[in-house]
């Protein structure tokens, strides 16, 4: 370190370094209980986080299995509708139209048969919607 100017002893000092100083510090913990408590708290926090991870992993696995079962159920319903129920609905509609056209059934019976056919088609559309929702949910679980 150097000083320029007049010092405390009324002497003139130029900028040539004259004064040296060194500062050394040594940290000796006097109270170790605080550090031990901090270490123990960190270990406990690590265990809590690990347990939370395990719980969340199990919840994710359970949600995935449930969504997969729901998907398979909806897919089976779609298969049923496409293999037999929609064909039956078309057959009901054509038969009801022919019978009504020939005068074999009245308007009320025709409406009931057509309503039954439309209900089958509506149930099919609902099954497709549920299947799509199950697919979306499965994708949301697997693509995070």
JSON list of C-alpha atoms in Angstrom, two decimals:
[
{"chain": "A", "resi": 1, "resn": "UNK", "atom": "CA", "xyz": [0.00, 0.00, 0.00]},
{"chain": "A", "resi": 2, "resn": "UNK", "atom": "CA", "xyz": [1.29, 3.46, -0.66]},
{"chain": "A", "resi": 3, "resn": "UNK", "atom": "CA", "xyz": [0.24, 6.85, 0.59]},
{"chain": "A", "resi": 4, "resn": "UNK", "atom": "CA", "xyz": [0.80, 10.24, -0.95]},
{"chain": "A", "resi": 5, "resn": "UNK", "atom": "CA", "xyz": [0.71, 13.45, 0.88]},
{"chain": "A", "resi": 6, "resn": "UNK", "atom": "CA", "xyz": [1.41, 14.50, 4.43]},
{"chain": "A", "resi": 7, "resn": "UNK", "atom": "CA", "xyz": [1.15, 11.78, 7.04]},
{"chain": "A", "resi": 8, "resn": "UNK", "atom": "CA", "xyz": [0.24, 11.99, 10.71]},
{"chain": "A", "resi": 9, "resn": "UNK", "atom": "CA", "xyz": [3.86, 12.82, 11.61]},
{"chain": "A", "resi": 10, "resn": "UNK", "atom": "CA", "xyz": [3.91, 15.86, 9.30]},
{"chain": "A", "resi": 11, "resn": "UNK", "atom": "CA", "xyz": [6.21, 14.13, 6.82]},
{"chain": "A", "resi": 12, "resn": "UNK", "atom": "CA", "xyz": [5.69, 14.28, 3.05]},
{"chain": "A", "resi": 13, "resn": "UNK", "atom": "CA", "xyz": [5.23, 10.84, 1.44]},
{"chain": "A", "resi": 14, "resn": "UNK", "atom": "CA", "xyz": [5.45, 10.14, -2.30]},
{"chain": "A", "resi": 15, "resn": "UNK", "atom": "CA", "xyz": [3.70, 7.25, -4.09]},
{"chain": "A", "resi": 16, "resn": "UNK", "atom": "CA", "xyz": [6.43, 4.68, -3.51]},
{"chain": "A", "resi": 17, "resn": "UNK", "atom": "CA", "xyz": [4.97, 1.72, -1.63]},
{"chain": "A", "resi": 18, "resn": "UNK", "atom": "CA", "xyz": [6.08, 1.78, 1.97]},
{"chain": "A", "resi": 19, "resn": "UNK", "atom": "CA", "xyz": [3.43, 0.12, 4.04]},
{"chain": "A", "resi": 20, "resn": "UNK", "atom": "CA", "xyz": [2.57, -3.55, 3.86]},
{"chain": "A", "resi": 21, "resn": "UNK", "atom": "CA", "xyz": [-0.19, -5.32, 5.63]},
{"chain": "A", "resi": 22, "resn": "UNK", "atom": "CA", "xyz": [-1.66, -8.79, 5.57]},
{"chain": "A", "resi": 23, "resn": "UNK", "atom": "CA", "xyz": [-4.90, -9.99, 7.06]},
{"chain": "A", "resi": 24, "resn": "UNK", "atom": "CA", "xyz": [-5.46, -13.65, 7.78]},
{"chain": "A", "resi": 25, "resn": "UNK", "atom": "CA", "xyz": [-8.62, -15.14, 9.19]},
{"chain": "A", "resi": 26, "resn": "UNK", "atom": "CA", "xyz": [-9.29, -18.51, 10.69]},
{"chain": "A", "resi": 27, "resn": "UNK", "atom": "CA", "xyz": [-12.82, -19.75, 11.32]},
{"chain": "A", "resi": 28, "resn": "UNK", "atom": "CA", "xyz": [-13.10, -22.16, 14.21]},
{"chain": "A", "resi": 29, "resn": "UNK", "atom": "CA", "xyz": [-16.65, -23.19, 14.98]},
{"chain": "A", "resi": 30, "resn": "UNK", "atom": "CA", "xyz": [-17.35, -22.66, 18.64]},
{"chain": "A", "resi": 31, "resn": "UNK", "atom": "CA", "xyz": [-20.94, -23.90, 18.55]},
{"chain": "A", "resi": 32, "resn": "UNK", "atom": "CA", "xyz": [-21.35, -27.07, 16.52]},
{"chain": "A", "resi": 33, "resn": "UNK", "atom": "CA", "xyz": [-24.97, -27.73, 17.44]},
{"chain": "A", "resi": 34, "resn": "UNK", "atom": "CA", "xyz": [-26.26, -25.26, 14.84]},
{"chain": "A", "resi": 35, "resn": "UNK", "atom": "CA", "xyz": [-24.30, -26.92, 12.07]},
{"chain": "A", "resi": 36, "resn": "UNK", "atom": "CA", "xyz": [-25.36, -30.39, 13.18]},
{"chain": "A", "resi": 37, "resn": "UNK", "atom": "CA", "xyz": [-28.98, -29.28, 13.25]},
{"chain": "A", "resi": 38, "resn": "UNK", "atom": "CA", "xyz": [-28.62, -27.84, 9.74]},
{"chain": "A", "resi": 39, "resn": "UNK", "atom": "CA", "xyz": [-27.09, -31.11, 8.49]},
{"chain": "A", "resi": 40, "resn": "UNK", "atom": "CA", "xyz": [-29.82, -33.18, 10.14]},
{"chain": "A", "resi": 41, "resn": "UNK", "atom": "CA", "xyz": [-32.51, -30.90, 8.70]},
{"chain": "A", "resi": 42, "resn": "UNK", "atom": "CA", "xyz": [-31.00, -31.30, 5.24]},
{"chain": "A", "resi": 43, "resn": "UNK", "atom": "CA", "xyz": [-30.96, -35.09, 5.59]},
{"chain": "A", "resi": 44, "resn": "UNK", "atom": "CA", "xyz": [-34.57, -35.06, 6.77]},
{"chain": "A", "resi": 45, "resn": "UNK", "atom": "CA", "xyz": [-35.55, -32.80, 3.87]},
{"chain": "A", "resi": 46, "resn": "UNK", "atom": "CA", "xyz": [-33.84, -35.19, 1.47]},
{"chain": "A", "resi": 47, "resn": "UNK", "atom": "CA", "xyz": [-35.88, -38.09, 2.88]},
{"chain": "A", "resi": 48, "resn": "UNK", "atom": "CA", "xyz": [-39.10, -36.09, 2.58]},
{"chain": "A", "resi": 49, "resn": "UNK", "atom": "CA", "xyz": [-38.36, -35.27, -1.05]},
{"chain": "A", "resi": 50, "resn": "UNK", "atom": "CA", "xyz": [-37.51, -38.92, -1.80]},
{"chain": "A", "resi": 51, "resn": "UNK", "atom": "CA", "xyz": [-40.77, -40.06, -0.18]},
{"chain": "A", "resi": 52, "resn": "UNK", "atom": "CA", "xyz": [-42.74, -37.45, -2.14]},
{"chain": "A", "resi": 53, "resn": "UNK", "atom": "CA", "xyz": [-41.11, -38.70, -5.32]},
{"chain": "A", "resi": 54, "resn": "UNK", "atom": "CA", "xyz": [-42.06, -42.30, -4.55]},
{"chain": "A", "resi": 55, "resn": "UNK", "atom": "CA", "xyz": [-45.67, -41.32, -3.73]},
{"chain": "A", "resi": 56, "resn": "UNK", "atom": "CA", "xyz": [-45.99, -39.28, -6.92]},
{"chain": "A", "resi": 57, "resn": "UNK", "atom": "CA", "xyz": [-44.47, -42.09, -8.97]},
{"chain": "A", "resi": 58, "resn": "UNK", "atom": "CA", "xyz": [-46.97, -44.59, -7.53]},
{"chain": "A", "resi": 59, "resn": "UNK", "atom": "CA", "xyz": [-49.83, -42.14, -8.20]},
{"chain": "A", "resi": 60, "resn": "UNK", "atom": "CA", "xyz": [-48.66, -41.73, -11.79]},
{"chain": "A", "resi": 61, "resn": "UNK", "atom": "CA", "xyz": [-48.45, -45.50, -12.27]},
{"chain": "A", "resi": 62, "resn": "UNK", "atom": "CA", "xyz": [-51.93, -45.96, -10.81]},
{"chain": "A", "resi": 63, "resn": "UNK", "atom": "CA", "xyz": [-53.36, -43.19, -12.99]},
{"chain": "A", "resi": 64, "resn": "UNK", "atom": "CA", "xyz": [-51.74, -44.74, -16.06]},
{"chain": "A", "resi": 65, "resn": "UNK", "atom": "CA", "xyz": [-53.10, -48.20, -15.32]},
{"chain": "A", "resi": 66, "resn": "UNK", "atom": "CA", "xyz": [-56.58, -46.81, -14.69]},
{"chain": "A", "resi": 67, "resn": "UNK", "atom": "CA", "xyz": [-56.47, -44.79, -17.91]},
{"chain": "A", "resi": 68, "resn": "UNK", "atom": "CA", "xyz": [-55.28, -47.84, -19.84]},
{"chain": "A", "resi": 69, "resn": "UNK", "atom": "CA", "xyz": [-58.17, -49.93, -18.50]},
{"chain": "A", "resi": 70, "resn": "UNK", "atom": "CA", "xyz": [-60.60, -47.15, -19.44]},
{"chain": "A", "resi": 71, "resn": "UNK", "atom": "CA", "xyz": [-59.09, -46.99, -22.92]},
{"chain": "A", "resi": 72, "resn": "UNK", "atom": "CA", "xyz": [-59.44, -50.75, -23.40]},
{"chain": "A", "resi": 73, "resn": "UNK", "atom": "CA", "xyz": [-63.04, -50.64, -22.17]},
{"chain": "A", "resi": 74, "resn": "UNK", "atom": "CA", "xyz": [-63.91, -47.86, -24.59]},
{"chain": "A", "resi": 75, "resn": "UNK", "atom": "CA", "xyz": [-62.14, -49.62, -27.43]},
{"chain": "A", "resi": 76, "resn": "UNK", "atom": "CA", "xyz": [-64.19, -52.77, -26.77]},
{"chain": "A", "resi": 77, "resn": "UNK", "atom": "CA", "xyz": [-67.38, -50.69, -26.82]},
{"chain": "A", "resi": 78, "resn": "UNK", "atom": "CA", "xyz": [-66.36, -49.18, -30.17]},
{"chain": "A", "resi": 79, "resn": "UNK", "atom": "CA", "xyz": [-65.70, -52.68, -31.52]},
{"chain": "A", "resi": 80, "resn": "UNK", "atom": "CA", "xyz": [-69.18, -53.79, -30.43]},
{"chain": "A", "resi": 81, "resn": "UNK", "atom": "CA", "xyz": [-70.83, -50.80, -32.07]},
{"chain": "A", "resi": 82, "resn": "UNK", "atom": "CA", "xyz": [-68.91, -51.18, -35.31]},
{"chain": "A", "resi": 83, "resn": "UNK", "atom": "CA", "xyz": [-69.43, -54.93, -35.62]},
{"chain": "A", "resi": 84, "resn": "UNK", "atom": "CA", "xyz": [-73.09, -55.28, -34.68]},
{"chain": "A", "resi": 85, "resn": "UNK", "atom": "CA", "xyz": [-74.93, -52.35, -33.09]},
{"chain": "A", "resi": 86, "resn": "UNK", "atom": "CA", "xyz": [-74.56, -49.89, -35.99]},
{"chain": "A", "resi": 87, "resn": "UNK", "atom": "CA", "xyz": [-75.61, -52.56, -38.47]},
{"chain": "A", "resi": 88, "resn": "UNK", "atom": "CA", "xyz": [-78.66, -53.28, -36.34]},
{"chain": "A", "resi": 89, "resn": "UNK", "atom": "CA", "xyz": [-79.46, -49.56, -36.17]},
{"chain": "A", "resi": 90, "resn": "UNK", "atom": "CA", "xyz": [-79.31, -49.32, -39.98]},
{"chain": "A", "resi": 91, "resn": "UNK", "atom": "CA", "xyz": [-81.51, -52.40, -40.27]},
{"chain": "A", "resi": 92, "resn": "UNK", "atom": "CA", "xyz": [-84.03, -50.94, -37.81]},
{"chain": "A", "resi": 93, "resn": "UNK", "atom": "CA", "xyz": [-84.15, -47.69, -39.80]},
{"chain": "A", "resi": 94, "resn": "UNK", "atom": "CA", "xyz": [-84.65, -49.36, -43.18]},
{"chain": "A", "resi": 95, "resn": "UNK", "atom": "CA", "xyz": [-87.22, -51.81, -41.82]},
{"chain": "A", "resi": 96, "resn": "UNK", "atom": "CA", "xyz": [-89.15, -49.05, -40.04]},
{"chain": "A", "resi": 97, "resn": "UNK", "atom": "CA", "xyz": [-89.16, -46.92, -43.19]},
{"chain": "A", "resi": 98, "resn": "UNK", "atom": "CA", "xyz": [-90.40, -49.82, -45.32]},
{"chain": "A", "resi": 99, "resn": "UNK", "atom": "CA", "xyz": [-93.10, -50.81, -42.82]},
{"chain": "A", "resi": 100, "resn": "UNK", "atom": "CA", "xyz": [-94.26, -47.21, -42.44]},
{"chain": "A", "resi": 101, "resn": "UNK", "atom": "CA", "xyz": [-94.29, -46.77, -46.22]},
{"chain": "A", "resi": 102, "resn": "UNK", "atom": "CA", "xyz": [-96.37, -49.95, -46.64]},
{"chain": "A", "resi": 103, "resn": "UNK", "atom": "CA", "xyz": [-98.70, -48.91, -43.83]},
{"chain": "A", "resi": 104, "resn": "UNK", "atom": "CA", "xyz": [-97.82, -51.86, -41.58]},
{"chain": "A", "resi": 105, "resn": "UNK", "atom": "CA", "xyz": [-96.96, -49.56, -38.64]},
{"chain": "A", "resi": 106, "resn": "UNK", "atom": "CA", "xyz": [-98.34, -46.21, -37.59]},
{"chain": "A", "resi": 107, "resn": "UNK", "atom": "CA", "xyz": [-96.41, -42.98, -37.11]},
{"chain": "A", "resi": 108, "resn": "UNK", "atom": "CA", "xyz": [-95.89, -43.48, -33.37]},
{"chain": "A", "resi": 109, "resn": "UNK", "atom": "CA", "xyz": [-94.34, -46.92, -33.87]},
{"chain": "A", "resi": 110, "resn": "UNK", "atom": "CA", "xyz": [-92.15, -45.54, -36.67]},
{"chain": "A", "resi": 111, "resn": "UNK", "atom": "CA", "xyz": [-90.96, -42.69, -34.40]},
{"chain": "A", "resi": 112, "resn": "UNK", "atom": "CA", "xyz": [-90.14, -45.15, -31.62]},
{"chain": "A", "resi": 113, "resn": "UNK", "atom": "CA", "xyz": [-88.11, -47.36, -33.98]},
{"chain": "A", "resi": 114, "resn": "UNK", "atom": "CA", "xyz": [-86.26, -44.41, -35.51]},
{"chain": "A", "resi": 115, "resn": "UNK", "atom": "CA", "xyz": [-85.59, -43.05, -32.02]},
{"chain": "A", "resi": 116, "resn": "UNK", "atom": "CA", "xyz": [-84.11, -46.41, -31.04]},
{"chain": "A", "resi": 117, "resn": "UNK", "atom": "CA", "xyz": [-81.84, -46.34, -34.09]},
{"chain": "A", "resi": 118, "resn": "UNK", "atom": "CA", "xyz": [-80.74, -42.76, -33.38]},
{"chain": "A", "resi": 119, "resn": "UNK", "atom": "CA", "xyz": [-80.04, -43.66, -29.75]},
{"chain": "A", "resi": 120, "resn": "UNK", "atom": "CA", "xyz": [-77.73, -46.47, -30.85]},
{"chain": "A", "resi": 121, "resn": "UNK", "atom": "CA", "xyz": [-75.87, -44.08, -33.16]},
{"chain": "A", "resi": 122, "resn": "UNK", "atom": "CA", "xyz": [-75.69, -41.48, -30.39]},
{"chain": "A", "resi": 123, "resn": "UNK", "atom": "CA", "xyz": [-74.24, -44.06, -27.98]},
{"chain": "A", "resi": 124, "resn": "UNK", "atom": "CA", "xyz": [-71.63, -44.92, -30.61]},
{"chain": "A", "resi": 125, "resn": "UNK", "atom": "CA", "xyz": [-70.63, -41.26, -30.93]},
{"chain": "A", "resi": 126, "resn": "UNK", "atom": "CA", "xyz": [-70.42, -40.99, -27.13]},
{"chain": "A", "resi": 127, "resn": "UNK", "atom": "CA", "xyz": [-68.19, -44.09, -27.03]},
{"chain": "A", "resi": 128, "resn": "UNK", "atom": "CA", "xyz": [-65.90, -42.54, -29.67]},
{"chain": "A", "resi": 129, "resn": "UNK", "atom": "CA", "xyz": [-65.73, -39.33, -27.59]},
{"chain": "A", "resi": 130, "resn": "UNK", "atom": "CA", "xyz": [-64.81, -41.29, -24.47]},
{"chain": "A", "resi": 131, "resn": "UNK", "atom": "CA", "xyz": [-62.18, -43.25, -26.39]},
{"chain": "A", "resi": 132, "resn": "UNK", "atom": "CA", "xyz": [-60.64, -40.01, -27.66]},
{"chain": "A", "resi": 133, "resn": "UNK", "atom": "CA", "xyz": [-60.60, -38.57, -24.13]},
{"chain": "A", "resi": 134, "resn": "UNK", "atom": "CA", "xyz": [-58.88, -41.72, -22.86]},
{"chain": "A", "resi": 135, "resn": "UNK", "atom": "CA", "xyz": [-56.27, -41.44, -25.61]},
{"chain": "A", "resi": 136, "resn": "UNK", "atom": "CA", "xyz": [-55.65, -37.78, -24.79]},
{"chain": "A", "resi": 137, "resn": "UNK", "atom": "CA", "xyz": [-55.30, -38.56, -21.09]},
{"chain": "A", "resi": 138, "resn": "UNK", "atom": "CA", "xyz": [-52.89, -41.44, -21.77]},
{"chain": "A", "resi": 139, "resn": "UNK", "atom": "CA", "xyz": [-50.81, -39.15, -23.99]},
{"chain": "A", "resi": 140, "resn": "UNK", "atom": "CA", "xyz": [-50.75, -36.48, -21.30]},
{"chain": "A", "resi": 141, "resn": "UNK", "atom": "CA", "xyz": [-49.45, -39.03, -18.80]},
{"chain": "A", "resi": 142, "resn": "UNK", "atom": "CA", "xyz": [-46.75, -40.39, -21.06]},
{"chain": "A", "resi": 143, "resn": "UNK", "atom": "CA", "xyz": [-45.53, -37.23, -22.83]},
{"chain": "A", "resi": 144, "resn": "UNK", "atom": "CA", "xyz": [-44.63, -35.03, -19.84]}
]
